[in-house]
mmCIF file of C-alpha atoms in Angstrom:
data_model
loop_
_atom_site.group_PDB
_atom_site.id
_atom_site.type_symbol
_atom_site.label_atom_id
_atom_site.label_comp_id
_atom_site.label_asym_id
_atom_site.label_seq_id
_atom_site.Cartn_x
_atom_site.Cartn_y
_atom_site.Cartn_z
ATOM 1 C CA MET A 1 0.000 0.000 0.000
ATOM 2 C CA GLY A 2 1.490 3.390 -0.980
ATOM 3 C CA SER A 3 2.019 5.769 1.918
ATOM 4 C CA ARG A 4 -0.413 8.330 0.429
ATOM 5 C CA GLN A 5 -3.209 5.870 -0.127
ATOM 6 C CA ARG A 6 -6.074 6.226 2.340
ATOM 7 C CA PRO A 7 -6.608 2.935 4.239
ATOM 8 C CA THR A 8 -9.899 1.174 3.471
ATOM 9 C CA ILE A 9 -12.085 -1.345 5.293
ATOM 10 C CA LYS A 10 -10.289 -3.982 3.200
ATOM 11 C CA THR A 11 -6.821 -2.967 4.479
ATOM 12 C CA VAL A 12 -8.114 -2.820 8.061
ATOM 13 C CA ALA A 13 -9.629 -6.313 7.675
ATOM 14 C CA ALA A 14 -6.353 -7.681 6.252
ATOM 15 C CA ARG A 15 -4.308 -6.150 9.106
ATOM 16 C CA ALA A 16 -6.721 -7.455 11.743
ATOM 17 C CA GLY A 17 -6.999 -10.893 10.115
ATOM 18 C CA VAL A 18 -10.814 -10.745 9.954
ATOM 19 C CA GLY A 19 -13.471 -10.303 7.253
ATOM 20 C CA ARG A 20 -14.777 -6.934 6.058
ATOM 21 C CA THR A 21 -18.168 -7.617 7.633
ATOM 22 C CA THR A 22 -16.507 -7.873 11.060
ATOM 23 C CA VAL A 23 -14.774 -4.506 10.554
ATOM 24 C CA SER A 24 -18.113 -2.924 9.562
ATOM 25 C CA ARG A 25 -19.768 -4.401 12.640
ATOM 26 C CA VAL A 26 -17.060 -2.979 14.951
ATOM 27 C CA ILE A 27 -17.327 0.478 13.318
ATOM 28 C CA ASN A 28 -21.111 0.419 13.645
ATOM 29 C CA GLY A 29 -20.997 -0.700 17.286
ATOM 30 C CA SER A 30 -22.661 -4.087 16.647
ATOM 31 C CA GLU A 31 -22.745 -6.605 19.511
ATOM 32 C CA LEU A 32 -22.204 -9.515 17.066
ATOM 33 C CA VAL A 33 -18.411 -9.429 17.381
ATOM 34 C CA SER A 34 -16.161 -11.350 19.787
ATOM 35 C CA ASP A 35 -14.007 -9.307 22.178
ATOM 36 C CA GLU A 36 -10.890 -10.745 20.524
ATOM 37 C CA ALA A 37 -11.986 -9.675 17.033
ATOM 38 C CA ARG A 38 -13.046 -6.223 18.278
ATOM 39 C CA SER A 39 -9.603 -5.691 19.901
ATOM 40 C CA ALA A 40 -7.825 -6.775 16.690
ATOM 41 C CA VAL A 41 -9.944 -4.439 14.538
ATOM 42 C CA LEU A 42 -9.480 -1.463 16.909
ATOM 43 C CA ALA A 43 -5.718 -2.053 16.966
ATOM 44 C CA ALA A 44 -5.654 -2.181 13.128
ATOM 45 C CA ILE A 45 -7.748 1.029 12.916
ATOM 46 C CA ALA A 46 -5.271 2.761 15.235
ATOM 47 C CA GLU A 47 -2.151 1.478 13.437
ATOM 48 C CA LEU A 48 -3.445 2.386 9.974
ATOM 49 C CA ASN A 49 -5.012 5.677 11.147
ATOM 50 C CA TYR A 50 -8.218 4.561 9.391
ATOM 51 C CA VAL A 51 -11.149 6.981 9.383
ATOM 52 C CA PRO A 52 -14.511 5.479 8.308
ATOM 53 C CA ASN A 53 -15.865 7.211 5.159
ATOM 54 C CA SER A 54 -19.056 8.411 6.817
ATOM 55 C CA VAL A 55 -16.905 10.015 9.519
ATOM 56 C CA ALA A 56 -14.324 11.362 7.033
ATOM 57 C CA ARG A 57 -17.057 13.104 5.056
ATOM 58 C CA GLY A 58 -18.395 14.804 8.131
ATOM 59 C CA LEU A 59 -15.024 15.613 9.706
ATOM 60 C CA VAL A 60 -14.608 19.005 8.097
ATOM 61 C CA THR A 61 -17.956 20.361 9.200
ATOM 62 C CA SER A 62 -19.217 18.105 11.937
ATOM 63 C CA ARG A 63 -18.289 18.776 15.523
ATOM 64 C CA THR A 64 -19.601 16.858 18.491
ATOM 65 C CA ASP A 65 -18.932 19.825 20.820
ATOM 66 C CA SER A 66 -17.725 17.374 23.425
ATOM 67 C CA VAL A 67 -14.297 16.632 24.834
ATOM 68 C CA ALA A 68 -13.087 13.546 26.744
ATOM 69 C CA LEU A 69 -11.075 13.911 29.954
ATOM 70 C CA VAL A 70 -9.286 10.562 30.222
ATOM 71 C CA ILE A 71 -7.886 9.372 33.556
ATOM 72 C CA PRO A 72 -6.136 5.981 33.437
ATOM 73 C CA GLU A 73 -6.595 5.324 37.181
ATOM 74 C CA SER A 74 -8.956 3.464 39.532
ATOM 75 C CA GLU A 75 -12.019 5.079 41.157
ATOM 76 C CA SER A 76 -10.359 4.764 44.575
ATOM 77 C CA ARG A 77 -7.375 6.853 43.439
ATOM 78 C CA LEU A 78 -9.723 9.319 41.724
ATOM 79 C CA GLY A 79 -11.659 9.731 44.972
ATOM 80 C CA SER A 80 -8.708 9.940 47.382
ATOM 81 C CA GLU A 81 -6.442 12.262 45.352
ATOM 82 C CA PRO A 82 -7.569 15.931 45.465
ATOM 83 C CA TYR A 83 -5.380 16.633 42.390
ATOM 84 C CA PHE A 84 -7.906 15.003 40.048
ATOM 85 C CA SER A 85 -10.953 16.920 41.294
ATOM 86 C CA ALA A 86 -9.013 20.208 41.020
ATOM 87 C CA VAL A 87 -8.012 19.422 37.391
ATOM 88 C CA ILE A 88 -11.640 18.532 36.572
ATOM 89 C CA ARG A 89 -12.819 21.851 38.094
ATOM 90 C CA GLY A 90 -10.309 23.815 35.998
ATOM 91 C CA VAL A 91 -11.227 21.976 32.791
ATOM 92 C CA SER A 92 -14.981 22.370 33.433
ATOM 93 C CA THR A 93 -14.669 26.124 34.049
ATOM 94 C CA CYS A 94 -13.093 26.636 30.636
ATOM 95 C CA LEU A 95 -15.388 24.280 28.719
ATOM 96 C CA THR A 96 -18.593 25.657 30.265
ATOM 97 C CA GLU A 97 -17.744 29.123 28.910
ATOM 98 C CA ARG A 98 -17.688 27.626 25.395
ATOM 99 C CA ARG A 99 -20.692 25.319 26.007
ATOM 100 C CA ILE A 100 -18.571 22.259 25.312
ATOM 101 C CA GLN A 101 -19.670 19.031 26.983
ATOM 102 C CA LEU A 102 -17.148 17.166 29.161
ATOM 103 C CA GLN A 103 -17.033 13.358 29.134
ATOM 104 C CA LEU A 104 -15.077 11.870 32.046
ATOM 105 C CA VAL A 105 -13.506 8.561 30.965
ATOM 106 C CA LEU A 106 -11.736 6.199 33.377
ATOM 107 C CA VAL A 107 -9.444 3.697 31.648
ATOM 108 C CA ARG A 108 -8.758 0.883 34.095
ATOM 109 C CA ASP A 109 -8.380 -2.148 31.820
ATOM 110 C CA GLN A 110 -8.053 -3.271 28.205
ATOM 111 C CA ALA A 111 -11.820 -3.333 27.621
ATOM 112 C CA GLU A 112 -12.094 0.338 28.607
ATOM 113 C CA ARG A 113 -9.062 1.214 26.473
ATOM 114 C CA ASP A 114 -10.764 -0.507 23.495
ATOM 115 C CA GLN A 115 -13.967 1.407 24.207
ATOM 116 C CA LEU A 116 -12.056 4.698 24.165
ATOM 117 C CA THR A 117 -10.254 3.743 20.923
ATOM 118 C CA GLU A 118 -13.603 2.969 19.332
ATOM 119 C CA SER A 119 -15.036 6.274 20.513
ATOM 120 C CA VAL A 120 -12.035 8.141 19.059
ATOM 121 C CA ALA A 121 -12.078 6.163 15.781
ATOM 122 C CA GLU A 122 -15.701 7.172 15.278
ATOM 123 C CA ARG A 123 -14.938 10.761 16.294
ATOM 124 C CA ARG A 124 -17.526 10.824 19.062
ATOM 125 C CA VAL A 125 -15.397 13.524 20.706
ATOM 126 C CA ASP A 126 -13.542 16.513 19.209
ATOM 127 C CA GLY A 127 -10.461 16.109 21.389
ATOM 128 C CA VAL A 128 -8.934 14.421 24.427
ATOM 129 C CA LEU A 129 -7.387 15.707 27.660
ATOM 130 C CA LEU A 130 -5.202 13.002 29.215
ATOM 131 C CA VAL A 131 -4.369 13.172 32.933
ATOM 132 C CA SER A 132 -1.904 10.979 34.896
ATOM 133 C CA VAL A 133 0.555 10.142 32.124
ATOM 134 C CA HIS A 134 2.773 7.032 32.406
ATOM 135 C CA GLU A 135 5.821 6.770 30.142
ATOM 136 C CA GLN A 136 4.855 3.498 28.395
ATOM 137 C CA ASP A 137 1.127 4.229 28.168
ATOM 138 C CA PRO A 138 0.075 3.511 24.542
ATOM 139 C CA LEU A 139 -2.836 5.991 24.716
ATOM 140 C CA PRO A 140 -1.021 9.246 23.802
ATOM 141 C CA GLY A 141 0.646 7.639 20.756
ATOM 142 C CA LEU A 142 -2.643 6.043 19.742
ATOM 143 C CA LEU A 143 -4.462 9.387 19.892
ATOM 144 C CA GLU A 144 -1.651 11.110 17.995
ATOM 145 C CA ASN A 145 -1.761 8.462 15.239
ATOM 146 C CA MET A 146 -5.494 8.949 14.879
ATOM 147 C CA GLY A 147 -4.987 12.675 14.377
ATOM 148 C CA LEU A 148 -7.213 13.677 17.282
ATOM 149 C CA PRO A 149 -6.307 16.918 19.114
ATOM 150 C CA THR A 150 -4.796 15.790 22.433
ATOM 151 C CA VAL A 151 -3.366 17.700 25.408
ATOM 152 C CA LEU A 152 -1.592 16.015 28.340
ATOM 153 C CA ALA A 153 -1.360 16.989 32.005
ATOM 154 C CA GLY A 154 2.369 16.397 32.397
ATOM 155 C CA ARG A 155 4.496 14.599 29.809
ATOM 156 C CA ARG A 156 5.662 11.062 29.129
ATOM 157 C CA ALA A 157 9.315 12.127 29.124
ATOM 158 C CA ARG A 158 11.520 15.105 28.285
ATOM 159 C CA GLY A 159 11.022 16.070 24.642
ATOM 160 C CA GLU A 160 7.285 15.214 24.735
ATOM 161 C CA PRO A 161 5.947 16.122 21.248
ATOM 162 C CA LEU A 162 2.268 16.482 22.198
ATOM 163 C CA SER A 163 0.922 19.683 23.766
ATOM 164 C CA HIS A 164 1.143 19.469 27.542
ATOM 165 C CA VAL A 165 0.801 21.547 30.687
ATOM 166 C CA ARG A 166 2.682 20.826 33.903
ATOM 167 C CA ALA A 167 3.862 22.464 37.094
ATOM 168 C CA ASP A 168 7.534 23.288 37.683
ATOM 169 C CA ASN A 169 8.099 19.973 39.467
ATOM 170 C CA GLU A 170 11.904 20.208 39.678
ATOM 171 C CA GLY A 171 11.827 23.793 40.994
ATOM 172 C CA GLY A 172 9.106 23.018 43.528
ATOM 173 C CA ALA A 173 10.980 20.016 44.941
ATOM 174 C CA ALA A 174 14.243 21.985 45.065
ATOM 175 C CA ALA A 175 12.552 24.827 47.010
ATOM 176 C CA ALA A 176 11.220 22.292 49.541
ATOM 177 C CA VAL A 177 14.682 20.768 50.082
ATOM 178 C CA ALA A 178 16.409 24.187 50.300
ATOM 179 C CA HIS A 179 13.887 25.149 53.031
ATOM 180 C CA LEU A 180 14.703 21.967 55.001
ATOM 181 C CA VAL A 181 18.460 22.613 54.728
ATOM 182 C CA ALA A 182 17.926 26.222 55.873
ATOM 183 C CA ARG A 183 16.135 24.808 58.943
ATOM 184 C CA GLY A 184 19.258 22.806 59.792
ATOM 185 C CA ARG A 185 18.168 19.386 58.492
ATOM 186 C CA ARG A 186 20.909 17.143 57.093
ATOM 187 C CA ARG A 187 19.485 13.604 56.600
ATOM 188 C CA ILE A 188 16.733 14.547 54.154
ATOM 189 C CA ALA A 189 14.854 11.565 52.695
ATOM 190 C CA THR A 190 12.313 11.572 49.876
ATOM 191 C CA ILE A 191 9.241 9.498 49.019
ATOM 192 C CA SER A 192 8.847 9.526 45.244
ATOM 193 C CA GLY A 193 5.901 8.555 43.065
ATOM 194 C CA PRO A 194 6.092 5.763 40.425
ATOM 195 C CA LEU A 195 9.268 6.205 38.376
ATOM 196 C CA ASP A 196 7.476 5.465 35.080
ATOM 197 C CA MET A 197 5.945 8.947 35.460
ATOM 198 C CA ASP A 198 7.851 12.102 34.502
ATOM 199 C CA VAL A 199 6.233 13.996 37.398
ATOM 200 C CA SER A 200 7.868 11.567 39.871
ATOM 201 C CA ARG A 201 11.264 11.587 38.153
ATOM 202 C CA SER A 202 11.249 15.407 37.975
ATOM 203 C CA ARG A 203 10.481 15.819 41.693
ATOM 204 C CA LEU A 204 13.196 13.274 42.513
ATOM 205 C CA ASP A 205 15.658 15.216 40.299
ATOM 206 C CA GLY A 206 14.721 18.414 42.160
ATOM 207 C CA TRP A 207 15.468 16.706 45.501
ATOM 208 C CA ARG A 208 18.847 15.431 44.211
ATOM 209 C CA ASP A 209 19.901 18.717 42.580
ATOM 210 C CA ALA A 210 19.007 20.798 45.640
ATOM 211 C CA LEU A 211 20.938 18.522 48.041
ATOM 212 C CA ARG A 212 23.930 18.548 45.702
ATOM 213 C CA SER A 213 23.951 22.350 45.439
ATOM 214 C CA GLU A 214 23.542 22.668 49.232
ATOM 215 C CA GLY A 215 26.498 20.299 49.751
ATOM 216 C CA VAL A 216 24.359 17.704 51.559
ATOM 217 C CA GLU A 217 24.520 13.951 50.867
ATOM 218 C CA ALA A 218 21.807 12.552 48.578
ATOM 219 C CA ALA A 219 22.267 8.862 49.467
ATOM 220 C CA GLU A 220 20.140 6.317 47.591
ATOM 221 C CA THR A 221 19.170 4.797 50.971
ATOM 222 C CA LEU A 222 17.231 8.041 51.514
ATOM 223 C CA VAL A 223 14.982 7.389 48.473
ATOM 224 C CA ALA A 224 11.820 5.272 48.713
ATOM 225 C CA THR A 225 9.457 4.842 45.778
ATOM 226 C CA ALA A 226 5.693 4.694 46.346
ATOM 227 C CA ASP A 227 2.520 5.077 44.282
ATOM 228 C CA PHE A 228 0.925 8.439 45.243
ATOM 229 C CA THR A 229 -1.386 6.671 47.767
ATOM 230 C CA GLU A 230 -1.560 7.091 51.548
ATOM 231 C CA ALA A 231 -0.802 3.392 52.127
ATOM 232 C CA GLY A 232 2.181 3.719 49.771
ATOM 233 C CA GLY A 233 3.473 6.727 51.713
ATOM 234 C CA GLU A 234 3.134 4.807 54.979
ATOM 235 C CA ALA A 235 5.057 1.766 53.651
ATOM 236 C CA ALA A 236 7.771 3.985 52.141
ATOM 237 C CA MET A 237 8.223 5.820 55.459
ATOM 238 C CA ARG A 238 8.548 2.491 57.290
ATOM 239 C CA SER A 239 11.215 1.373 54.816
ATOM 240 C CA LEU A 240 13.144 4.669 55.126
ATOM 241 C CA LEU A 241 13.194 4.516 58.943
ATOM 242 C CA GLU A 242 14.450 0.918 58.864
ATOM 243 C CA ARG A 243 17.245 1.846 56.437
ATOM 244 C CA ASP A 244 18.194 5.188 58.001
ATOM 245 C CA PRO A 245 16.845 5.631 61.545
ATOM 246 C CA GLY A 246 18.804 8.915 61.863
ATOM 247 C CA LEU A 247 16.897 10.759 59.110
ATOM 248 C CA ASP A 248 15.623 14.159 60.251
ATOM 249 C CA ALA A 249 13.450 15.287 57.322
ATOM 250 C CA VAL A 250 11.274 13.887 54.534
ATOM 251 C CA PHE A 251 10.120 15.448 51.270
ATOM 252 C CA ALA A 252 7.119 13.475 49.968
ATOM 253 C CA ALA A 253 6.199 13.977 46.299
ATOM 254 C CA SER A 254 2.487 14.389 47.162
ATOM 255 C CA ASP A 255 0.370 15.465 50.145
ATOM 256 C CA VAL A 256 -1.432 12.105 50.119
ATOM 257 C CA MET A 257 1.888 10.239 50.553
ATOM 258 C CA ALA A 258 2.974 12.776 53.200
ATOM 259 C CA ALA A 259 -0.235 11.967 55.125
ATOM 260 C CA GLY A 260 0.758 8.273 55.058
ATOM 261 C CA ALA A 261 4.299 9.153 56.200
ATOM 262 C CA LEU A 262 2.825 11.135 59.099
ATOM 263 C CA VAL A 263 0.839 8.083 60.271
ATOM 264 C CA GLU A 264 3.995 5.936 60.298
ATOM 265 C CA LEU A 265 6.120 8.612 62.030
ATOM 266 C CA ARG A 266 3.471 8.904 64.753
ATOM 267 C CA ARG A 267 3.385 5.098 65.113
ATOM 268 C CA ARG A 268 7.172 5.107 65.635
ATOM 269 C CA GLY A 269 6.952 7.875 68.236
ATOM 270 C CA ARG A 270 8.737 10.427 66.023
ATOM 271 C CA ARG A 271 7.505 13.977 66.599
ATOM 272 C CA VAL A 272 6.866 16.223 63.581
ATOM 273 C CA PRO A 273 8.644 18.598 63.160
ATOM 274 C CA ASP A 274 10.826 18.223 66.310
ATOM 275 C CA ASP A 275 12.394 14.877 65.337
ATOM 276 C CA VAL A 276 11.512 14.711 61.653
ATOM 277 C CA ALA A 277 10.404 17.647 59.454
ATOM 278 C CA LEU A 278 7.911 16.763 56.719
ATOM 279 C CA ILE A 279 6.973 18.479 53.437
ATOM 280 C CA GLY A 280 4.378 17.418 50.822
ATOM 281 C CA PHE A 281 3.565 18.526 47.288
ATOM 282 C CA ASP A 282 0.236 19.886 45.896
ATOM 283 C CA ASP A 283 -0.893 22.128 48.787
ATOM 284 C CA SER A 284 -4.220 20.307 48.739
ATOM 285 C CA VAL A 285 -6.926 20.363 51.402
ATOM 286 C CA ILE A 286 -5.013 17.475 53.072
ATOM 287 C CA ALA A 287 -2.064 19.798 53.821
ATOM 288 C CA ARG A 288 -4.237 22.378 55.569
ATOM 289 C CA HIS A 289 -6.121 19.840 57.678
ATOM 290 C CA SER A 290 -3.369 17.456 58.754
ATOM 291 C CA ASN A 291 -2.014 17.571 62.297
ATOM 292 C CA PRO A 292 0.337 19.401 62.353
ATOM 293 C CA PRO A 293 -0.624 21.397 59.228
ATOM 294 C CA LEU A 294 1.687 20.372 56.407
ATOM 295 C CA THR A 295 4.277 22.516 54.650
ATOM 296 C CA SER A 296 3.676 21.834 50.961
ATOM 297 C CA VAL A 297 4.617 22.910 47.443
ATOM 298 C CA ARG A 298 1.576 24.598 45.897
ATOM 299 C CA GLN A 299 1.001 23.734 42.254
ATOM 300 C CA PRO A 300 -1.757 25.601 40.427
ATOM 301 C CA VAL A 301 -3.822 22.504 39.629
ATOM 302 C CA GLU A 302 -7.027 24.279 38.575
ATOM 303 C CA ALA A 303 -4.944 26.541 36.316
ATOM 304 C CA ILE A 304 -3.350 23.407 34.794
ATOM 305 C CA GLY A 305 -6.872 22.135 33.967
ATOM 306 C CA ARG A 306 -7.985 25.490 32.553
ATOM 307 C CA THR A 307 -4.829 25.893 30.452
ATOM 308 C CA MET A 308 -5.101 22.353 29.048
ATOM 309 C CA ALA A 309 -8.704 22.996 27.994
ATOM 310 C CA HIS A 310 -7.810 26.358 26.367
ATOM 311 C CA ILE A 311 -4.981 24.747 24.372
ATOM 312 C CA LEU A 312 -7.205 21.827 23.316
ATOM 313 C CA LEU A 313 -10.002 24.120 22.101
ATOM 314 C CA ALA A 314 -7.455 26.153 20.116
ATOM 315 C CA GLU A 315 -6.124 22.936 18.492
ATOM 316 C CA ILE A 316 -9.667 21.783 17.671
ATOM 317 C CA ASP A 317 -10.389 25.170 16.027
ATOM 318 C CA ASP A 318 -7.082 25.154 14.125
ATOM 319 C CA PRO A 319 -5.459 21.691 13.928
ATOM 320 C CA GLY A 320 -2.442 23.098 12.079
ATOM 321 C CA GLN A 321 -1.153 25.277 14.890
ATOM 322 C CA PRO A 322 2.142 24.456 16.679
ATOM 323 C CA ARG A 323 2.053 22.297 19.811
ATOM 324 C CA GLN A 324 2.316 24.130 23.134
ATOM 325 C CA HIS A 325 4.441 23.126 26.129
ATOM 326 C CA VAL A 326 3.484 25.145 29.210
ATOM 327 C CA VAL A 327 5.189 25.081 32.627
ATOM 328 C CA LEU A 328 3.334 26.828 35.467
ATOM 329 C CA PRO A 329 5.172 28.098 38.578
ATOM 330 C CA THR A 330 5.001 26.501 42.039
ATOM 331 C CA GLU A 331 5.263 28.105 45.469
ATOM 332 C CA LEU A 332 6.365 26.728 48.862
ATOM 333 C CA VAL A 333 3.681 27.223 51.538
ATOM 334 C CA VAL A 334 5.325 26.923 54.962
ATOM 335 C CA ARG A 335 3.279 25.522 57.872
ATOM 336 C CA GLU A 336 4.024 23.808 61.188
ATOM 337 C CA SER A 337 5.327 20.445 59.871
ATOM 338 C CA SER A 338 8.756 21.824 58.939
#
């Protein structure tokens, strides 16, 4: 097939190893298709960047006036992490002004990923906002291949080609560590998020760079990796105390993990901040209501949501415009925990 030739149902069927009727059924949302065949057809549609004719004809003029906000996380994480609700608020504010409908899509397994692919292939949405980006997640590449305007919260890695909006994660982490050093702390540990996420790696880099420039040791025994949950923060704190009982400060890469660390420190009889100073990241409602109130790096989460939505609407209106990479500033909010 020549590179300029538009893929047809026939080429999709050949790639998927099914008949043309099966491809038609998948495109038309028929139930008479096995899950295996549907997955194969959706994968072929994505790889070939196939747009059904009926959709292609309407693409120029037809708009659904709806946008999908895709969060590849569980409901429990969605409910316990204030970050997500703040992003949703920011996105909604912007979309409501333009009377664009917001579809919230959780992608927790392959079936839900297939459902999203199908929705995108049939252009049931004008664009996608993708939150909580993991480096190997196939979704951003899939959306890019299908030519659908897409904006990420964060990035898969440095050099991310898609439009994205993120906080200054390195700078925020470095400010937190510099504050701890200024308060006389010397054994400063960190609880990082999953290292397949740029947000986690960037905050860890900020911790390392700040310790290095302050002339303080950044030993690997002072790093524990968790998963942005409270239970993860608790387990990471336990591990850090077992490895380095003399630590006198902890920078946690989220308020939720800091809350878990606080539980474990209390269980071990360590006073915060007298024995161990503690700083989180997000400056969420958790930081203000913990005991003691938590010093935290404020990131403008609602502004991240608003900015993402603005960029996406601009790309929907003019698909040819250059991609935007926006970094919003952070600010250290000092409270009693440090």
